[in-house]
XYZ file of C-alpha atoms in Angstrom:
388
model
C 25.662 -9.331 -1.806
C 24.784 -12.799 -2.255
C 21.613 -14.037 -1.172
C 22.053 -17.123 0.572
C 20.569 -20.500 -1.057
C 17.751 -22.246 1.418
C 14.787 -24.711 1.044
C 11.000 -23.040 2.026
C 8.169 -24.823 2.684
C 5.113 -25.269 0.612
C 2.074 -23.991 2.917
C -0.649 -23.352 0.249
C -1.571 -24.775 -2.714
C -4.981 -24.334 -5.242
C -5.891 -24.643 -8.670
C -5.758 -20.783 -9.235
C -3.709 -18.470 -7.287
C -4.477 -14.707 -7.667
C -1.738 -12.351 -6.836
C -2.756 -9.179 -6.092
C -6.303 -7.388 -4.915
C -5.211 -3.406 -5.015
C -3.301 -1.954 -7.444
C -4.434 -4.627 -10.409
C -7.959 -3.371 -9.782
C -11.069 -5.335 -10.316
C -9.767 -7.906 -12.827
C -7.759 -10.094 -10.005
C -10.928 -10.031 -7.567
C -13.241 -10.947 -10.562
C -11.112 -13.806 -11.628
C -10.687 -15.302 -8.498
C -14.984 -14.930 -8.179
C -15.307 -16.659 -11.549
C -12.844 -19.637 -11.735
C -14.633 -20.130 -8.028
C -18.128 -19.973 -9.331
C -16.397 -23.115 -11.809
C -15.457 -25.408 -9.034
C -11.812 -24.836 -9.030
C -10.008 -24.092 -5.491
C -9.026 -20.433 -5.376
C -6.150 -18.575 -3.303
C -6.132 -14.603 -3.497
C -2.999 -13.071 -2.169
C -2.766 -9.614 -1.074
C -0.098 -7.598 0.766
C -2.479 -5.215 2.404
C -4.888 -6.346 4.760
C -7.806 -5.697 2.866
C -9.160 -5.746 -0.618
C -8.341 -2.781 -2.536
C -9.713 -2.809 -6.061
C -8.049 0.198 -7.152
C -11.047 2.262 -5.758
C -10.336 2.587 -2.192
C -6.484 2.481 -1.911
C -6.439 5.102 -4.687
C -9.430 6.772 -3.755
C -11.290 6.102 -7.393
C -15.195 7.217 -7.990
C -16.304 5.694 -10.917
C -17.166 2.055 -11.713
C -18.850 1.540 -15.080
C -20.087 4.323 -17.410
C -23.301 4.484 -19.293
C -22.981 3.258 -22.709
C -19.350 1.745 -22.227
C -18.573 -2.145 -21.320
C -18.298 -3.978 -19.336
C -21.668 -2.964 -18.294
C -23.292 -2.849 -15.481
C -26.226 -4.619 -16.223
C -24.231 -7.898 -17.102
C -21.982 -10.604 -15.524
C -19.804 -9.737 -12.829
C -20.386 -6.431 -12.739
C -24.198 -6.999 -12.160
C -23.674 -9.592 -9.408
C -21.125 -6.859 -7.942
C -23.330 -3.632 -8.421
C -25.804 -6.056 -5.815
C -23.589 -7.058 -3.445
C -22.625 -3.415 -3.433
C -26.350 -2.319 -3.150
C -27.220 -4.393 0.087
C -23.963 -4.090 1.701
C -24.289 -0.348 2.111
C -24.660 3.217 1.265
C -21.545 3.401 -0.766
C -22.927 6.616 -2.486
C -23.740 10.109 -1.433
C -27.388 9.083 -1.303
C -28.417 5.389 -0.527
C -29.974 3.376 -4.112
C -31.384 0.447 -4.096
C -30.142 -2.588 -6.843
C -33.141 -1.733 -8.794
C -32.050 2.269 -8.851
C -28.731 1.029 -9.124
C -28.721 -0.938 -12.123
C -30.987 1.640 -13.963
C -28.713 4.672 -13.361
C -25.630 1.869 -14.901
C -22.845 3.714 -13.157
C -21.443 3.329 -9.731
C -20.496 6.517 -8.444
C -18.195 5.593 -4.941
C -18.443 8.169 -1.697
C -17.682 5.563 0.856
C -15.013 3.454 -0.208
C -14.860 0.976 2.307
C -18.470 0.152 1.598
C -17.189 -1.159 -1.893
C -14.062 -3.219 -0.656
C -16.443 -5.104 1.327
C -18.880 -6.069 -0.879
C -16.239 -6.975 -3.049
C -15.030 -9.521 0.165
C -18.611 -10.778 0.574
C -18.530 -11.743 -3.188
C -15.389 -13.340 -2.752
C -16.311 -15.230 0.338
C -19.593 -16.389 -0.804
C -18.126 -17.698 -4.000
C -15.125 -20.231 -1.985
C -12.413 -17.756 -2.356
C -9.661 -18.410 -0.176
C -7.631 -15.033 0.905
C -4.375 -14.791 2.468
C -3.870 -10.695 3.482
C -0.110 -9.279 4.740
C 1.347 -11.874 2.296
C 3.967 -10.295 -0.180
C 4.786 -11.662 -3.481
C 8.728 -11.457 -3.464
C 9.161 -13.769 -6.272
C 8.106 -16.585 -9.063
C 9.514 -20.862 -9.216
C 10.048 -21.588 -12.644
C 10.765 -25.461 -13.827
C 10.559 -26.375 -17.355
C 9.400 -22.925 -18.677
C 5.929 -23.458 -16.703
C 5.252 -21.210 -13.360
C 4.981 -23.595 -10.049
C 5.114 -21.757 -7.331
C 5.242 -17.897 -6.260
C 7.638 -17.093 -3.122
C 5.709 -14.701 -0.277
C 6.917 -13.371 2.625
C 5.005 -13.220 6.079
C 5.646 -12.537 9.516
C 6.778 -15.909 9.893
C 9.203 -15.983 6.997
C 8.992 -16.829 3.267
C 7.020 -19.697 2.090
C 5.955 -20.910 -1.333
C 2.227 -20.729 -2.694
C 1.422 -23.993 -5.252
C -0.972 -23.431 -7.940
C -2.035 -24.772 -11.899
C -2.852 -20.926 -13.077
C -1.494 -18.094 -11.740
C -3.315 -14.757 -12.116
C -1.088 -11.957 -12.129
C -3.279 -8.882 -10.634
C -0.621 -6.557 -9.333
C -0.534 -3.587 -11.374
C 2.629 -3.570 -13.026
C 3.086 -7.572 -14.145
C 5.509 -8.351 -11.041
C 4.387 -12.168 -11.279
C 4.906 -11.856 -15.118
C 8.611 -10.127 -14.766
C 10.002 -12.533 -11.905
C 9.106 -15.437 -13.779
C 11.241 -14.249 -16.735
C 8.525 -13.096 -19.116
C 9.349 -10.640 -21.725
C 8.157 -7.037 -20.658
C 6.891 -4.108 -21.990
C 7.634 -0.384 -20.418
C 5.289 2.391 -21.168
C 4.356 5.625 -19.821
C 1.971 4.235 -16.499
C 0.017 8.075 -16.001
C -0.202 7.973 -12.597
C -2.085 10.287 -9.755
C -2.532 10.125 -6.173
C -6.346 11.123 -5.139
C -7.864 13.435 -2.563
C -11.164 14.371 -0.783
C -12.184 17.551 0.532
C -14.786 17.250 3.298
C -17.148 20.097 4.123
C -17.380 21.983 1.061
C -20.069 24.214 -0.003
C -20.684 23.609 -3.563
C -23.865 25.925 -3.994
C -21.620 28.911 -2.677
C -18.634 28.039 -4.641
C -21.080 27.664 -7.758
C -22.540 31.322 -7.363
C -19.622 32.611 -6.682
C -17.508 31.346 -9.586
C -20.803 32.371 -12.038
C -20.484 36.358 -10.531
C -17.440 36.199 -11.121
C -16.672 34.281 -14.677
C -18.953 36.955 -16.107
C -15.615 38.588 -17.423
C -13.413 36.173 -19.462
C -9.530 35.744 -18.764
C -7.666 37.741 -21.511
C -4.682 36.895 -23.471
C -2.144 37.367 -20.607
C -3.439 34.525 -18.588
C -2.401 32.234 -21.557
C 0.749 33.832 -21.603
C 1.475 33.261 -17.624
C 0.736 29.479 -18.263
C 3.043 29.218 -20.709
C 6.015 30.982 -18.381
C 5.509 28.536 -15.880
C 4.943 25.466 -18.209
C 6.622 25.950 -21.230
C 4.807 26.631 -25.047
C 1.637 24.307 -25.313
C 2.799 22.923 -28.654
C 5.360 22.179 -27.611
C 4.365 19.756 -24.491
C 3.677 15.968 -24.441
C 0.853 14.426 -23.987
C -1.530 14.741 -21.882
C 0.081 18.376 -21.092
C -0.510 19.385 -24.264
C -4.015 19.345 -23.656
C -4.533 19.922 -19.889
C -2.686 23.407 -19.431
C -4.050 24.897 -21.963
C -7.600 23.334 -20.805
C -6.656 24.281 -17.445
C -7.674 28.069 -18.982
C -10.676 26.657 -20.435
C -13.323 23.739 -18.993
C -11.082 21.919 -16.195
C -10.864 25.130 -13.688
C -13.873 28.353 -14.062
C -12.070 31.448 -14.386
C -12.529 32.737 -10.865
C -10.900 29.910 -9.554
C -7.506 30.938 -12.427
C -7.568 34.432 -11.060
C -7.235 33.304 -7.436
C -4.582 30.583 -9.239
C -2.213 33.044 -10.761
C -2.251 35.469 -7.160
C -1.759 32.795 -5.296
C 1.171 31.809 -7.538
C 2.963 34.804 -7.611
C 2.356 35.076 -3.765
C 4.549 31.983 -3.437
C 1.072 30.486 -1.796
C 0.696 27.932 -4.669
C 3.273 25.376 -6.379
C 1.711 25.287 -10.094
C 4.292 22.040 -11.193
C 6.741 20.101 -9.922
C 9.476 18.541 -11.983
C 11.967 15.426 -11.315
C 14.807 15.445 -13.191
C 14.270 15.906 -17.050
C 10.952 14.356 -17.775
C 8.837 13.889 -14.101
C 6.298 16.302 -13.620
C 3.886 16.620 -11.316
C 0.414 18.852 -11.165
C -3.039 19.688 -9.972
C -4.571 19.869 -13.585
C -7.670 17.847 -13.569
C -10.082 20.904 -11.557
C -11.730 21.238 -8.238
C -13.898 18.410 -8.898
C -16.786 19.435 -6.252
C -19.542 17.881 -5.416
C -21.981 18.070 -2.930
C -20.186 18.226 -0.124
C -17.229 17.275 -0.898
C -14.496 18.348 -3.986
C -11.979 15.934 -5.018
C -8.256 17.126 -6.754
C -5.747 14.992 -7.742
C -2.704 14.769 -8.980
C -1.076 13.740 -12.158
C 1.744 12.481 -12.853
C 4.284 11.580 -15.881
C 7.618 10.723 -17.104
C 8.879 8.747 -14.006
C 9.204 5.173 -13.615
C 7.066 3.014 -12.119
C 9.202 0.109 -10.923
C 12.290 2.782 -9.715
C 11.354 3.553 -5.405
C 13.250 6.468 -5.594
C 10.852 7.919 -8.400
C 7.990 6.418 -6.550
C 8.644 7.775 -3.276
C 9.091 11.012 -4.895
C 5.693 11.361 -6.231
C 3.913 9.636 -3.165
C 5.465 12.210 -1.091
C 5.519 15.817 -3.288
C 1.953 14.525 -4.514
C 0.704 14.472 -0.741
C 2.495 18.115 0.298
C 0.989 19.263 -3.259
C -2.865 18.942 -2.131
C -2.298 19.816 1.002
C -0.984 23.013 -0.352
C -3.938 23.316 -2.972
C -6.641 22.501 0.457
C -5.130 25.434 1.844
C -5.241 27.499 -1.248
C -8.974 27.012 -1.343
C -9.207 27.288 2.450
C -7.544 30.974 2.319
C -9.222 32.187 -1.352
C -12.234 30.491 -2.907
C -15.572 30.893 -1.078
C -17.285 27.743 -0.338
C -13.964 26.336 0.851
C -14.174 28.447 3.873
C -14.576 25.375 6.152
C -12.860 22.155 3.475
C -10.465 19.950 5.642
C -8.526 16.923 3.799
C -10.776 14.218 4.485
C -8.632 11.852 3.352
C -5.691 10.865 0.520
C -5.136 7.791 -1.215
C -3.171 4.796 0.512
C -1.101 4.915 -2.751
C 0.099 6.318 -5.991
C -2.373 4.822 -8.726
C -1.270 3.005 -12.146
C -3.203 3.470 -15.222
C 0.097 1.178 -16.663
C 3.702 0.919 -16.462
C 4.756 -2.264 -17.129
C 3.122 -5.169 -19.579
C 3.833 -8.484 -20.830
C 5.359 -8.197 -24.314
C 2.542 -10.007 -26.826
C 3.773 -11.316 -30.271
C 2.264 -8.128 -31.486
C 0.731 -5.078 -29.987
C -2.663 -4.118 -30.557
C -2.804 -0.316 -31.977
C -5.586 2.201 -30.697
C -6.866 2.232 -34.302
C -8.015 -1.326 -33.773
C -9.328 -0.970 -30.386
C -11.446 1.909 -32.230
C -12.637 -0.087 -35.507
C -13.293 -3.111 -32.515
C -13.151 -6.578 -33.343
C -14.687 -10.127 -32.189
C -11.748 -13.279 -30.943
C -12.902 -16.641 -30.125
C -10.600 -16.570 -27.398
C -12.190 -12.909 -25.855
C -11.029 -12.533 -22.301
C -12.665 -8.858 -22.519
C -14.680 -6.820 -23.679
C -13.611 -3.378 -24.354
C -16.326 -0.231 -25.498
C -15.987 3.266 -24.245
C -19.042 5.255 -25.761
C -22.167 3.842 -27.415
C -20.640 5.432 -31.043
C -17.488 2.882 -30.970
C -17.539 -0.743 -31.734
C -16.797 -3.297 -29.173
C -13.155 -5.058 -29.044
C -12.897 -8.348 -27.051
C -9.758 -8.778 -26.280
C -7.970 -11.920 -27.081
């Protein structure tokens, strides 16, 4: 089919337009805040109808770690650690700026809470946003990008800008404008929370029980249903066989492997040759609450078919592991699914292609550019790398 040639009008313009406030995470929203803060006019685009930040679509906890950078006690991510502080509780226990800044991480219960301070920031700075707008495609003219194409209720229309921030998770802007791309492996998962869990119970009852260690032919079950451990890729290689170790106490395994065998409990899921699909990660409880996830490789990230297919076996999945707890662990007695991430979330996918990629040895031995746009640390014990 051809698509038919037709003029669209031009109904906003700025000096920065952002595209993208979900799946791109914080950097689009913090861009936006800063060119703001420098007196340019700023347009944020987003196809939802809120601002997502990667932490409530996708259901993510933590924002900033002790002893890794950005920090928290700097920049941005200070100013957004108080707007986060007075907009609400946002944790499971309410902290003031002062107790929030000393602790340095953000640890996110309510979710909502933290897309709204994120707004307020945005609004207070002279951020324009336009929500239920969809990026469908880029203007080009002389190599430079003019204009992106959205589409509305009313139609498409074109969106003007100097700078362009591409913030949508897998470099859409970037590939429509005819960019060279990179594919790599994106790692994705789709989130859950457990409501009504009783941690304390689950805790004493997984210490009775762990008293006796799983023997040699739990190792060997895992690898009938997985394949050998050497012989998996990354991260597999590392999660089943910690599956048996620190991400699941061995109570919970023993309940695992009946429940398996029982036909109760899907261990993986596979999607033609390389998708696969599992629970690996643990229980993740607590307080009240426990929160699995799913993990998923080897599909692509720009193919719907492959999407759908994880957004959909990934939802059955922990619905199927909710009811596994329900019917065997105690302190799951009473769990319901609180709630599931809006979407599948990217860790990667799809880059712009640089003259010359940046190994993980050099983002280990760090490194200081004149022209940093961040600043990369995970750990007090590594270096910095600012990013050029």
């Amino acid at each position: 089919m051809i698509e038919p040639r037709r003029e669209i009008p031009v109904t906003h313009q700025a000096d920065v337009v952002v595209i993208g406030a979900g799946e791109g995470g914080l950097g689009g929203c913090t861009a936006a805040v800063a060119a703001a803060r420098r007196g340019a006019s700023v347009l944020l685009i987003e196809e939802r109808g809120y601002i997502g930040l990667h932490v409530p679509i996708a259901l993510g906890v933590v924002i900033g770690i002790p002893g890794w950078k950005p920090a928290m006690q700097e920049g941005l991510f200070r100013d957004y650690a108080a707007y986060l502080s007075r907009t609400g509780q946002f944790a499971s226990e309410p902290l003031t700026g002062d107790e929030l800044t000393r602790r340095g991480e953000i640890i996110i219960r309510y979710h909502d809470v933290a897309s709204t301070a994120m707004l307020a920031m945005l609004r207070d700075a002279g951020v324009k946003t336009l929500f239920q707008a969809k990026f469908v495609d880029a203007v080009v003219e002389g190599g430079h990008l003019k204009a992106v194409i959205i589409e509305t209720g009313q139609g498409r229309t074109a969106v003007a800008g100097r700078v362009f921030v591409d913030s949508t998770g897998l470099g859409n802007v970037a590939f429509r404008a005819g960019a060279p791309m990179v594919r790599e492996e994106p790692y994705m998962s789709l989130q859950a929370f457990l409501g009504k869990v009783d941690e304390p119970r689950y805790l004493k009852w997984a210490a009775d029980q762990d008293k006796q260690p799983l023997d040699d032919s739990y190792k060997r079950w895992m690898q009938e249903q997985v394949g050998p451990f050497e012989k998996l890729k990354h991260p597999w290689n590392q999660w089943w066989p910690e599956y048996l170790t620190e991400r699941f106490r061995p109570a919970v395994v023993r309940k695992v492997r009946e429940a398996q065998g029982k036909g109760e409990l899907t261990l993986l899921h596979r999607r033609g040759d390389e998708g696969i699909l599992a629970i690996v990660e643990g229980i993740k409880a607590r307080g009240d609450i426990a929160m699995p996830r799913t993990y998923i490789t080897g599909i692509d990230p720009t193919n719907a078919d492959d999407i759908s297919w994880a957004e959909v076996t990934s939802r059955f999945a922990l619905l199927e592991f909710q009811r596994f707890l329900k019917k065997s662990v105690p302190g799951f007695e009473n769990c319901v699914l609180e709630r599931v991430s809006d979407t599948i979330s990217l860790r990667g996918g799809r880059y712009i292609q640089i003259e010359r990629q940046v190994t993980p040895e050099e983002i280990d031995g760090g490194a200081r550019n004149s022209d940093c746009i961040f600043v990369f640390q995970r750990t007090n014990g590594r270096p910095a790398f600012e990013v050029p």
